[in-house]
Coordinates of C-alpha atoms and ligand atoms in Angstrom, one line a residue:
X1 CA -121.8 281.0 160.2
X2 CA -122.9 277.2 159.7
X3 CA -126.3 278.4 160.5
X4 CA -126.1 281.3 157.8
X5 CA -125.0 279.1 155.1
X6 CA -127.4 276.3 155.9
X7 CA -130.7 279.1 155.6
X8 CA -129.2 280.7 152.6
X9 CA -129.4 277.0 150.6
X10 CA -132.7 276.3 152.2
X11 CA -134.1 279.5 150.4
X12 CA -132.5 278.4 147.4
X13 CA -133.7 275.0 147.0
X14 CA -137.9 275.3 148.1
X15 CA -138.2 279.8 147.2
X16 CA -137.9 281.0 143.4
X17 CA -134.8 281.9 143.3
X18 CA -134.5 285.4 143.2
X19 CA -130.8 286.4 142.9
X20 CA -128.0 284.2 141.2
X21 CA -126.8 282.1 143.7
X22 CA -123.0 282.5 145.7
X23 CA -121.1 280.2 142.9
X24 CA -118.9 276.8 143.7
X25 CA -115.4 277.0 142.3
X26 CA -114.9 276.4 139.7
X27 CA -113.9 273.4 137.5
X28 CA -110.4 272.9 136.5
X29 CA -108.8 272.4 132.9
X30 CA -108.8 269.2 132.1
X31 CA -106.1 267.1 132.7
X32 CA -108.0 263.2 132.2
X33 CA -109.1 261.4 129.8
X34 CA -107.6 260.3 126.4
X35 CA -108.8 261.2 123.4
X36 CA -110.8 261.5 120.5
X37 CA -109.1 259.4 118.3
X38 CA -109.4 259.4 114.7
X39 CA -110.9 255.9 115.2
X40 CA -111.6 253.9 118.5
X41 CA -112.4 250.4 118.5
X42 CA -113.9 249.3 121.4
X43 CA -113.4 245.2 121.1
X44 CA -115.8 242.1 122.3
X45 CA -118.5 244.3 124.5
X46 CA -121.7 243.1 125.4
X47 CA -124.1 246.0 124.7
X48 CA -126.8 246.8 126.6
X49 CA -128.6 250.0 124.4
X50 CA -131.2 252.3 126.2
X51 CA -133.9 251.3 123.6
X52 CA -135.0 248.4 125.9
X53 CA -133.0 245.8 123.5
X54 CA -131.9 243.1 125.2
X55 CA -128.0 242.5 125.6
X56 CA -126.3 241.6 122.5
X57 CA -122.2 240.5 121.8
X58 CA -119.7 240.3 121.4
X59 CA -119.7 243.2 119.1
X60 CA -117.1 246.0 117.6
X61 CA -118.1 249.4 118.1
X62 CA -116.4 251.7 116.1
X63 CA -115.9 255.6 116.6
X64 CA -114.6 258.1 114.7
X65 CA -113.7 261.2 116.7
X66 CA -116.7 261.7 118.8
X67 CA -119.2 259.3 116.9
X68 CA -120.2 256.3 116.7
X69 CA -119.5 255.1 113.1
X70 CA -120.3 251.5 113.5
X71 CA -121.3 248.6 115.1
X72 CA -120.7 245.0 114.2
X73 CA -121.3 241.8 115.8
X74 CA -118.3 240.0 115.9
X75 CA -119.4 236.6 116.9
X76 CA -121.6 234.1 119.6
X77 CA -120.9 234.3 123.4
X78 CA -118.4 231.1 124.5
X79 CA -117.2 231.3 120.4
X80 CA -113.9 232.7 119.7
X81 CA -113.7 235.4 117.7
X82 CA -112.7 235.5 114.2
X83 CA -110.0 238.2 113.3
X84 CA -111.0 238.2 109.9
X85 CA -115.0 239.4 110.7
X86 CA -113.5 242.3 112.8
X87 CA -113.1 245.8 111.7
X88 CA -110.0 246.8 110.8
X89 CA -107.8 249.7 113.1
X90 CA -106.9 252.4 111.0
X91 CA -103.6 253.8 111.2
X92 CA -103.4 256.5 114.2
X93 CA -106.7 254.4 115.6
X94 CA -106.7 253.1 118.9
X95 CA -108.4 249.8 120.6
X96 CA -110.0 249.4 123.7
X97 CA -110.2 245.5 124.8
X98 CA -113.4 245.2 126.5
X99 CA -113.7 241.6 125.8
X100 CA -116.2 240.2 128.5
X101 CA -117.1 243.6 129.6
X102 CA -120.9 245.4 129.4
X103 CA -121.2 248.8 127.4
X104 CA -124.3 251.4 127.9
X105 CA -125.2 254.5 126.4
X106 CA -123.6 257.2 129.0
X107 CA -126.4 257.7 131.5
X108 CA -128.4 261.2 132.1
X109 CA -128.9 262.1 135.1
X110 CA -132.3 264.4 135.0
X111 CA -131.9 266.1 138.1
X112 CA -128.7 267.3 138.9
X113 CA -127.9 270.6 140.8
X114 CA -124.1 271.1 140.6
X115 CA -123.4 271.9 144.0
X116 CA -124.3 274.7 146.9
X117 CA -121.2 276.6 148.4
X118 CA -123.2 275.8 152.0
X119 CA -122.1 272.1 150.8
X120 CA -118.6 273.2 150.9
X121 CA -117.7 270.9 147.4
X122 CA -116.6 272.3 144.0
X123 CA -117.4 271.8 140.7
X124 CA -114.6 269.1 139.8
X125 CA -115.7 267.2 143.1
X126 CA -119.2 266.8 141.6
X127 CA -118.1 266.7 138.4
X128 CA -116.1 263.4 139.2
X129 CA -118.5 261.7 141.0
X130 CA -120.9 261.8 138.4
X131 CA -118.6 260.6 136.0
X132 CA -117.1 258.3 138.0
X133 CA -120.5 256.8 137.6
X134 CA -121.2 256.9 133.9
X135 CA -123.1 260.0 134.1
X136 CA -122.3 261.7 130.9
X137 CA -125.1 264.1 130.6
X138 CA -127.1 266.4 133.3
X139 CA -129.8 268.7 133.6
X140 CA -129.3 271.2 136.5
X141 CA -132.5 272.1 137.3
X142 CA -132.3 276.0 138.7
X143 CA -128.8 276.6 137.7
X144 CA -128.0 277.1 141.0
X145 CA -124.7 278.9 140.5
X146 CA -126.3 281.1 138.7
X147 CA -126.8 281.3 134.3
X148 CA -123.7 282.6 133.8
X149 CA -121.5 280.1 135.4
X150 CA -123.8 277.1 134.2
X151 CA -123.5 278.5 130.7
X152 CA -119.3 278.9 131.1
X153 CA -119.3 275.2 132.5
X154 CA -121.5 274.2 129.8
X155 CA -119.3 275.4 127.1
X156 CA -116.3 274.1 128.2
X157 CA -118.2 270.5 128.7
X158 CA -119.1 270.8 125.7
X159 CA -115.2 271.8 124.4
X160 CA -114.0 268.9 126.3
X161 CA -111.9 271.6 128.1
X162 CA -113.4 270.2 131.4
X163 CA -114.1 266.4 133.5
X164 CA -117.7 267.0 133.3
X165 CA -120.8 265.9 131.9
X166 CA -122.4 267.7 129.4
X167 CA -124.6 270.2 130.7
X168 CA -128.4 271.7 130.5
X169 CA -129.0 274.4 132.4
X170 CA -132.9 274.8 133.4
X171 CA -132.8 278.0 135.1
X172 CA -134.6 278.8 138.4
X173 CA -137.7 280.7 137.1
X174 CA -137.2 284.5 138.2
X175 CA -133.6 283.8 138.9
X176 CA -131.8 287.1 138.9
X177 CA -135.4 289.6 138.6
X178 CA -135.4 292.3 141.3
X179 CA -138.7 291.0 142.9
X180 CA -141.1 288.3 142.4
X181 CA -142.8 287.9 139.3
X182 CA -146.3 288.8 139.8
X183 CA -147.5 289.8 136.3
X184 CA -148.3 288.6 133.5
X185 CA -146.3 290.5 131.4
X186 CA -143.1 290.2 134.1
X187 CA -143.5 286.1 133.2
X188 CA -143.4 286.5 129.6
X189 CA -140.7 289.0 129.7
X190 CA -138.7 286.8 131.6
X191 CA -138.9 283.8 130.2
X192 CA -137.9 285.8 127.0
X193 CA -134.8 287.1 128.2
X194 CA -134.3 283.8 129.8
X195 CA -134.3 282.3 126.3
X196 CA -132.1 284.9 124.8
X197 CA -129.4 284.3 127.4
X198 CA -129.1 280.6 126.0
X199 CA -130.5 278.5 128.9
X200 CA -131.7 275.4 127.9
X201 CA -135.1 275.3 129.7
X202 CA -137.2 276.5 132.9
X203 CA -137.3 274.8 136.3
X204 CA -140.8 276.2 138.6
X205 CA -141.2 276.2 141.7
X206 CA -144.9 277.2 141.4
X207 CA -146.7 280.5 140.9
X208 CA -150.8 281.5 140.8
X209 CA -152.4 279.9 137.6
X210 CA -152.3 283.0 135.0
X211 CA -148.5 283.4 135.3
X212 CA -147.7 279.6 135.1
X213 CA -150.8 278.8 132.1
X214 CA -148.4 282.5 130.3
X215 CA -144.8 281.3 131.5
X216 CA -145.4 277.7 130.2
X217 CA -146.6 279.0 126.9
X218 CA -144.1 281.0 126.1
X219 CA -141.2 278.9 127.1
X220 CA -142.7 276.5 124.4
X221 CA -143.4 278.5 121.7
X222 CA -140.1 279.5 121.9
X223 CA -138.5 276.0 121.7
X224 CA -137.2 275.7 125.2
X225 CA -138.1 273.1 127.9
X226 CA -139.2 272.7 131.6
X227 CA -139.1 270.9 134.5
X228 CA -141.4 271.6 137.8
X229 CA -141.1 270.9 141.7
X230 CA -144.5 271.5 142.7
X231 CA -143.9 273.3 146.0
X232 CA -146.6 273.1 148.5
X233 CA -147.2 276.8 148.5
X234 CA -149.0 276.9 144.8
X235 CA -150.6 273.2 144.4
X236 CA -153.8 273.7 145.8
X237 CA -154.4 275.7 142.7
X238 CA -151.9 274.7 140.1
X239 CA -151.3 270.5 140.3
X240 CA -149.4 268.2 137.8
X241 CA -152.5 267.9 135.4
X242 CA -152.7 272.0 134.9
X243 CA -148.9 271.8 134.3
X244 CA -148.9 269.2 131.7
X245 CA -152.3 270.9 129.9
X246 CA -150.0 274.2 129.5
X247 CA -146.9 272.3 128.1
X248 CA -144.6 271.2 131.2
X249 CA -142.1 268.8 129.8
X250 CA -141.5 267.3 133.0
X251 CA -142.4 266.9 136.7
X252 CA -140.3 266.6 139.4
X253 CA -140.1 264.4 142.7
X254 CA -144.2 263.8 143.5
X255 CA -145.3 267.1 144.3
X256 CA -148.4 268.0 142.5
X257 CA -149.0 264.8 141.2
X258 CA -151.3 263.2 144.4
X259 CA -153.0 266.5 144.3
X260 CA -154.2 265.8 140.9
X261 CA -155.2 262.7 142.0
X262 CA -157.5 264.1 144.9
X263 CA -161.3 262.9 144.6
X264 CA -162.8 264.2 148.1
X265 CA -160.4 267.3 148.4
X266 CA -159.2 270.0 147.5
X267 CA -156.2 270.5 149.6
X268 CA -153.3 267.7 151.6
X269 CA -155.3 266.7 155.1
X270 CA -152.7 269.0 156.4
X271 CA -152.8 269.1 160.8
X272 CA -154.0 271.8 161.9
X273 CA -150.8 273.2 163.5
X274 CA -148.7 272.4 160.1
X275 CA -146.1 275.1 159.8
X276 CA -144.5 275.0 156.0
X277 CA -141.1 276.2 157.6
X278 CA -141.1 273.2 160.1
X279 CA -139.4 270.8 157.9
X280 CA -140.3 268.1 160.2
X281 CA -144.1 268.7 159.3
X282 CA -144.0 269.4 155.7
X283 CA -142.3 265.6 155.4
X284 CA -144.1 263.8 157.7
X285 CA -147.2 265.2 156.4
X286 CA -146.1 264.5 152.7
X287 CA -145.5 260.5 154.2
X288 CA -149.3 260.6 154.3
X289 CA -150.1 262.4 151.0
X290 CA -150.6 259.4 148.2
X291 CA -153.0 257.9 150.9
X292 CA -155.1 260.7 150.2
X293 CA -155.3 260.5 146.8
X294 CA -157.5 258.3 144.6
X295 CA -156.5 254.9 144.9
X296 CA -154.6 252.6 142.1
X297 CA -156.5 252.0 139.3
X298 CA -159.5 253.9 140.0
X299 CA -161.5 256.2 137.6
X300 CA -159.7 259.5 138.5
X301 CA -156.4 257.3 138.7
X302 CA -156.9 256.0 135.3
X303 CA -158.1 259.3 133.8
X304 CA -155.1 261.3 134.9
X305 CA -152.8 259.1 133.8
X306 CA -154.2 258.3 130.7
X307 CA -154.5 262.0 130.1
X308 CA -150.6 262.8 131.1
X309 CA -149.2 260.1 128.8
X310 CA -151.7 261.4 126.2
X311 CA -149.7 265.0 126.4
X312 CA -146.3 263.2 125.9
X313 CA -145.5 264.3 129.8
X314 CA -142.2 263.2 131.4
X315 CA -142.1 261.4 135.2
X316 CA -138.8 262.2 136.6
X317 CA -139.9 260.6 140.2
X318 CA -136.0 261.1 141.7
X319 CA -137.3 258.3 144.4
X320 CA -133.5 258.2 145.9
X321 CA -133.9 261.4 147.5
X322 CA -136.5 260.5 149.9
X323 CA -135.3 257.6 150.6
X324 CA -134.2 258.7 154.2
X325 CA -137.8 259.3 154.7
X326 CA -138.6 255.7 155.1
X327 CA -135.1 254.3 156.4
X328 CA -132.9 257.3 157.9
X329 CA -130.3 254.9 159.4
X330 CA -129.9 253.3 155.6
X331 CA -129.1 256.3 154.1
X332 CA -127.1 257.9 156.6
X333 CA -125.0 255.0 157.1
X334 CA -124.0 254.2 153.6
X335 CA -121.0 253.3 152.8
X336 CA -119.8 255.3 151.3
X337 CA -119.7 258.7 152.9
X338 CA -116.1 258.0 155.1
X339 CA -114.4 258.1 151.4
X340 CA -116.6 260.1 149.5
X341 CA -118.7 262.5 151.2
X342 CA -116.9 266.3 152.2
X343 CA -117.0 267.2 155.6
X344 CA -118.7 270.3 154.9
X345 CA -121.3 268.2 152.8
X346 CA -122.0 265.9 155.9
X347 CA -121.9 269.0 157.8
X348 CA -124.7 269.7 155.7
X349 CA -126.9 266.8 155.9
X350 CA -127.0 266.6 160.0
X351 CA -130.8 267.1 161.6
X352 CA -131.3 270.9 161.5
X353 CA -134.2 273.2 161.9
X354 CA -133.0 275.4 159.9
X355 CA -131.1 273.6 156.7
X356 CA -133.4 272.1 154.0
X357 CA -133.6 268.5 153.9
X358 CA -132.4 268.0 157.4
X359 CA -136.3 267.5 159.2
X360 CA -135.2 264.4 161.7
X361 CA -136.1 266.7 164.7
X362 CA -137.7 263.5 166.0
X363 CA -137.9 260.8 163.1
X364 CA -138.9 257.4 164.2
X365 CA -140.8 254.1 163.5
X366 CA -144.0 256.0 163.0
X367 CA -142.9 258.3 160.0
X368 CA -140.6 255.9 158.3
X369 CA -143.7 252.9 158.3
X370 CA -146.2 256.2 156.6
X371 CA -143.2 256.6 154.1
X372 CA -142.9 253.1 153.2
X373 CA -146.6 253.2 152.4
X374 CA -146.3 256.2 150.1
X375 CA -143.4 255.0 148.3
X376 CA -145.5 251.8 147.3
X377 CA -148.9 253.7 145.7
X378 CA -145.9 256.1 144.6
X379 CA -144.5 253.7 142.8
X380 CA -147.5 251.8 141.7
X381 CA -148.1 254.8 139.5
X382 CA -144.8 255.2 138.1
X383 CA -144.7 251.8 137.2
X384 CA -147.9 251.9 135.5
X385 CA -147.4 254.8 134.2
X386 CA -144.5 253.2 132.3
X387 CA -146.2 250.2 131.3
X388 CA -148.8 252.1 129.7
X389 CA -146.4 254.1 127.6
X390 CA -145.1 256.9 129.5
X391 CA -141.6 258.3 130.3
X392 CA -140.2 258.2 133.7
X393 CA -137.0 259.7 133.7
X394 CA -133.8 258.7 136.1
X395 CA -132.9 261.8 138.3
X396 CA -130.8 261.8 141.4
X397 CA -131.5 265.8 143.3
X398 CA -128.1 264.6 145.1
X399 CA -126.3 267.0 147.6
X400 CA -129.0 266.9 150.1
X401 CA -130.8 264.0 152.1
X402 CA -127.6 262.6 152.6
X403 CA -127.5 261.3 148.9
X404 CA -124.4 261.5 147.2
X405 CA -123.6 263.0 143.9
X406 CA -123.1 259.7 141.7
X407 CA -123.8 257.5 143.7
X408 CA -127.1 258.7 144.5
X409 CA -128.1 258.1 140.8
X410 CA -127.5 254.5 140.7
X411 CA -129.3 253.9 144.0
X412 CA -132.4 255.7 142.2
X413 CA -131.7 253.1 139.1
X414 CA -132.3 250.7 141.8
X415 CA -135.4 252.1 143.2
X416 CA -136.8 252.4 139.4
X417 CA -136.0 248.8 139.8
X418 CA -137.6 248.2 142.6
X419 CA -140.7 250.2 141.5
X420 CA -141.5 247.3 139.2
X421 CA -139.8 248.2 136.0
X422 CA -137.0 244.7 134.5
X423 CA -133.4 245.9 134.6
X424 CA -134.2 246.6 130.5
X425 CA -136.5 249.5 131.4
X426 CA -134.1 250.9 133.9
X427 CA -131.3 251.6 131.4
X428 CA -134.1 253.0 129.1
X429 CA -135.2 255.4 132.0
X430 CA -131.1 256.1 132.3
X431 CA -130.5 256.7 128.9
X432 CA -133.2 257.0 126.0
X433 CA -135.9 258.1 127.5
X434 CA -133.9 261.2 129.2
X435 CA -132.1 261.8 126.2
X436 CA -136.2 262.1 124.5
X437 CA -137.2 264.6 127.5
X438 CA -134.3 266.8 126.4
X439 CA -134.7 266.8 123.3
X440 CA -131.7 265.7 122.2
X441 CA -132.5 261.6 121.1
X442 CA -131.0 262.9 118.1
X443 CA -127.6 262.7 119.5
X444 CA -127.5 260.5 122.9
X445 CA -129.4 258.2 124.7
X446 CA -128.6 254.9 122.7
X447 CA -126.0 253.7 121.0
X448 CA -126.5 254.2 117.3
X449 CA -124.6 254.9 114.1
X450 CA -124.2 258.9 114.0
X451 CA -124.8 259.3 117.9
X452 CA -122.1 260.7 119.9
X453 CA -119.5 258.5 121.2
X454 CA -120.8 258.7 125.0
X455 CA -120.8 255.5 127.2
X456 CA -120.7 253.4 130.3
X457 CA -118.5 250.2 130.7
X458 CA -118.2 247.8 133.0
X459 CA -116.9 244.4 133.8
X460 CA -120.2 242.6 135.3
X461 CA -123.6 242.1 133.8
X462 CA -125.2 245.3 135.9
X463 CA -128.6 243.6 134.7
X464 CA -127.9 240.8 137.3
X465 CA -126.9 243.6 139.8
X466 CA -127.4 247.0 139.8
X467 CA -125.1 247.4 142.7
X468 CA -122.6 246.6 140.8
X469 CA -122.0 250.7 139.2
X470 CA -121.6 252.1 142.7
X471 CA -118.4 253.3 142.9
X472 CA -117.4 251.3 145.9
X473 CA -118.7 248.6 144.2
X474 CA -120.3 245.4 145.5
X475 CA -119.5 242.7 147.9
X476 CA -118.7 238.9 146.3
X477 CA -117.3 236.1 148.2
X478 CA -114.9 234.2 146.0
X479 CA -114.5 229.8 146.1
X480 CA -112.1 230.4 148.0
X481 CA -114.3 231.9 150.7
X482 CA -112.5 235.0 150.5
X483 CA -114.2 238.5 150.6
X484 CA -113.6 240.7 147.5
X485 CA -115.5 243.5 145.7
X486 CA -116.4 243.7 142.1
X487 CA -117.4 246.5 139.7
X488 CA -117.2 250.3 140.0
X489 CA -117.4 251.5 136.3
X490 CA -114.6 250.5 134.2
X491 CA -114.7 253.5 131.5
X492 CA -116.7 256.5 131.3
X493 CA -116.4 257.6 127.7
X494 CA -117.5 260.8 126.9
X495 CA -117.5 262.4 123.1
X496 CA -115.1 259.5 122.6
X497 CA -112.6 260.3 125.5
X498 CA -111.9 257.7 127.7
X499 CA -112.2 258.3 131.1
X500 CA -110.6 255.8 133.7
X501 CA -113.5 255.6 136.0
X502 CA -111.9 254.4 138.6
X503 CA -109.0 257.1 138.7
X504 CA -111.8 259.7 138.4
X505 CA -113.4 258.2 142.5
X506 CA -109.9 258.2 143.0
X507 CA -109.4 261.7 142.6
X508 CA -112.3 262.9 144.7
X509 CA -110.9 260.2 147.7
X510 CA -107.9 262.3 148.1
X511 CA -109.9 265.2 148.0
X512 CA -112.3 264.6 151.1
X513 CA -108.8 262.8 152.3
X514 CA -106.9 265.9 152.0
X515 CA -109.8 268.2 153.4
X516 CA -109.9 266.0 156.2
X517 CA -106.6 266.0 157.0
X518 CA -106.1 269.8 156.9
X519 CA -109.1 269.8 159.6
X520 CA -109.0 266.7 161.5
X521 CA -112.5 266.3 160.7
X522 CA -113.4 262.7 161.7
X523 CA -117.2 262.0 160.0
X524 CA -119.1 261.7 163.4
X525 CA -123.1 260.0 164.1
X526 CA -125.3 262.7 165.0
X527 CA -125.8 263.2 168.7
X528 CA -122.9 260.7 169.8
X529 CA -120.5 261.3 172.2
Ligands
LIG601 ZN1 -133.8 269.6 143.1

């Protein structure tokens, strides 16, 4: 039965999805948060905007209902603050004393696929991680519980009726057609209905040239956007660079993007007993792919990338998700998947044959040094890439590779980090720039006058330490020598609802807590007696 569910998800994340998808349950009516007020006033932040400004405060923010109506410094850090320069609470208002605290935009996760029911979670278990996390805003890229039930979820998101981000569903291109698309006219039709049904965009997979060049045009001319994993199966004839020519909004992961890089051929220097379907080969193989293409800074280096920011293309790297690649015990030992991860979800992850993501049939020294190697030209370019003016995008892909919903997205602000780009960028990648790749910098993505009341608060400078938005938090030794934790989120605010943050992780504790104790499932190393 394990076995069955594991291949079912494996054809759903790396195959067009053909048929909607057996759905998660769920989300529950809402029953946390307080909120919208008349007016909020959130007191004596430091903010830290997504449009690469660097931290200012104390200031007032102000918000009426769900937007934010104004924002007023109140004074000079170490200064106290003079009553008389503050904005005054309305009758019915409420205040939020954040005095000493750090407030974001809310964050956008890019890359967020609600769920499997082979992962065994629900909707209010993903839900709560990611906004246990600050993570006010996803794209799910395949709607992989179908249109329908993304759509419903959306909705209510969007009504407040649920915990959840707000949601954009990029459906899985073919999702729900009786067979594979292999016209022309099948594409357009598609991507027409797909439009009508009021998704918010496209996620490929990859198809032959004349039905991506037709379903990329007419997703655009109808308004909608895209996102692309650039499976393995179609890049020898359809890269990164053919995408962005036709109007791709964004690419996903680095498939596609080496091959468009390639100088002295035409296809990966795959072995010659490769199998696609041996998940140990197609990853170890990939570990050697950027080594293969042209080299930083080179001609065709240069040209492509010059040529992608010149098309306004978005970089949604989601570098978290491999990170097993180069450092399986890392990612499989985090900390926090005794609290936080399901059974069913570290079920999941274990070294399988069969499940996606799960290729440590024999993963060693050898295929974690190739990785490391890929990751740095990988992120050479993404850094660049940035530098030069394009947008790379913050994405998690969570619920596979043993990355966690949540807490997989700040790991990957950390890897943006690492990539090259100052703390400053990161939040931009978080926030504005994702907010720009939707479409929607009209409404999110910094904190403005007129933009929605949607934010991230917490008690230490996250500038100074990423770490510090995990949900478990970060280590600190106090004077006293003594061993404490700081941080966690303090406040996700969403639409100008307060969430407690905290009570949120909280929440999704007692559920794996509860789930474990109906089982007696103990979270057990792979292999070990
Ligand atoms: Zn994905």
């Amino acid at each position: 039965m394990k076995i069955m569910k594991k291949l079912l998800l494996s054809v759903f994340v790396l195959c067009i999805q053909l048929t909607a998808w057996a759905q998660i349950e769920s989300a529950p009516e809402r029953t946390e948060g307080e909120g919208p007020w008349s007016q909020l006033i959130i007191r004596g932040v430091t903010l830290i905007n997504g449009n690469g400004a660097p931290p200012l405060g104390p200031v007032d923010i102000v918000v009426e209902e769900n937007k934010i109506a104004e924002i007023k410094t109140v004074g000079y850090p170490g200064v106290e603050i003079q009553d008389s320069n503050r904005p005054k609470l309305k009758p019915g208002g409420k205040e939020l004393d954040a005095s000493g605290m750090y407030l974001m935009p809310g964050f956008i996760d890019m890359h967020g696929h609600i769920g499997g029911e082979a992962q065994g979670v629900t909707a209010e278990y993903v839900f709560k991680l990611w906004m246990g996390h600050g993570v006010t805003t996803i794209r799910d890229p395949s709607a992989g519980n179908g249109l329908d039930w993304v759509l419903e979820h959306k909705a209510k998101s969007a009504k407040n009726k649920i915990t959840a981000p707000r949601i954009l569903a990029y459906t899985a291109f073919g999702q729900g057609s009786k067979s594979k698309i292999s016209s022309v006219e099948a594409a357009k039709e598609w991507v027409q209905d797909n439009a009508e049904k009021g998704a918010d965009g496209i996620k490929f997979f990859g198809a032959k040239p004349e039905i991506m060049q037709a379903a990329l045009e007419e997703n655009k001319s109808l308004g909608l956007r895209s996102a692309m994993h650039h499976a393995q199966m179609d890049v020898a004839r359809w890269n990164v660079i053919n995408s962005a020519r036709a109007g791709l909004t964004s690419m996903e992961h680095w498939y596609g993007l080496p091959e468009a890089l390639f100088t002295d051929r035409t296809v990966q220097h795959y072995k010659l007993d490769y199998n696609y379907n041996n998940e140990q080969d197609r990853f170890s193989e990939a570990g050697k792919l950027w080594e293969q293409a042209a080299p930083p800074y080179s001609e065709r280096w240069n040209e492509v990338m010059n040529e992608l920011i010149e098309l306004d293309f978005t970089i949604d790297p989601t570098f978290n998700i491999y990170e097993a690649s180069r450092d399986l015990m890392r990612t499989r030992r985090a900390e926090w998947h005794e609290d936080y991860t399901m059974p069913s979800l570290w079920e999941f992850y274990q070294p399988s044959k069969i499940s996606h993501g799960s290729y440590w049939h024999s993963w060693g020294t050898e295929q974690e040094t190739d990785w490391r190697k890929n990751y740095q030209l990988w992120m050479t370019f993404v850094n660049e890439y940035k530098n030069r003016g394009g947008r790379v995008t913050a994405g998690s892909d969570s619920g596979f590779i043993f990355q966690l919903y949540g807490f997989a997205y700040i790991r990957e602000l950390e890897l943006l980090r690492e990539a090259g780009f100052h703390p400053l960028e990161v939040m931009m990648s978080a926030t504005l720039n994702g907010a720009e790749a939707l479409g929607m910098e009209d409404k999110i993505g910094s904190v403005e006058i007129g933009k929605l009341a949607d934010f991230v608060i917490v008690e230490e400078n996250p500038l100074e330490n990423l770490k510090v938005l995990y949900g478990t938090g970060t280590i600190k030794l106090t004077e006293d020598n003594e061993v404490t934790r700081v941080g966690g989120v303090k406040y996700t605010i969403k639409d100008g609802i307060i969430y407690d943050a905290q009570q949120l992780l909280k929440d999704v504790k007692k559920m794996v807590k509860q789930n474990k104790d109906k089982t007696g499932y103990e979270i057990k190393q792979p292999g070990m007696k």
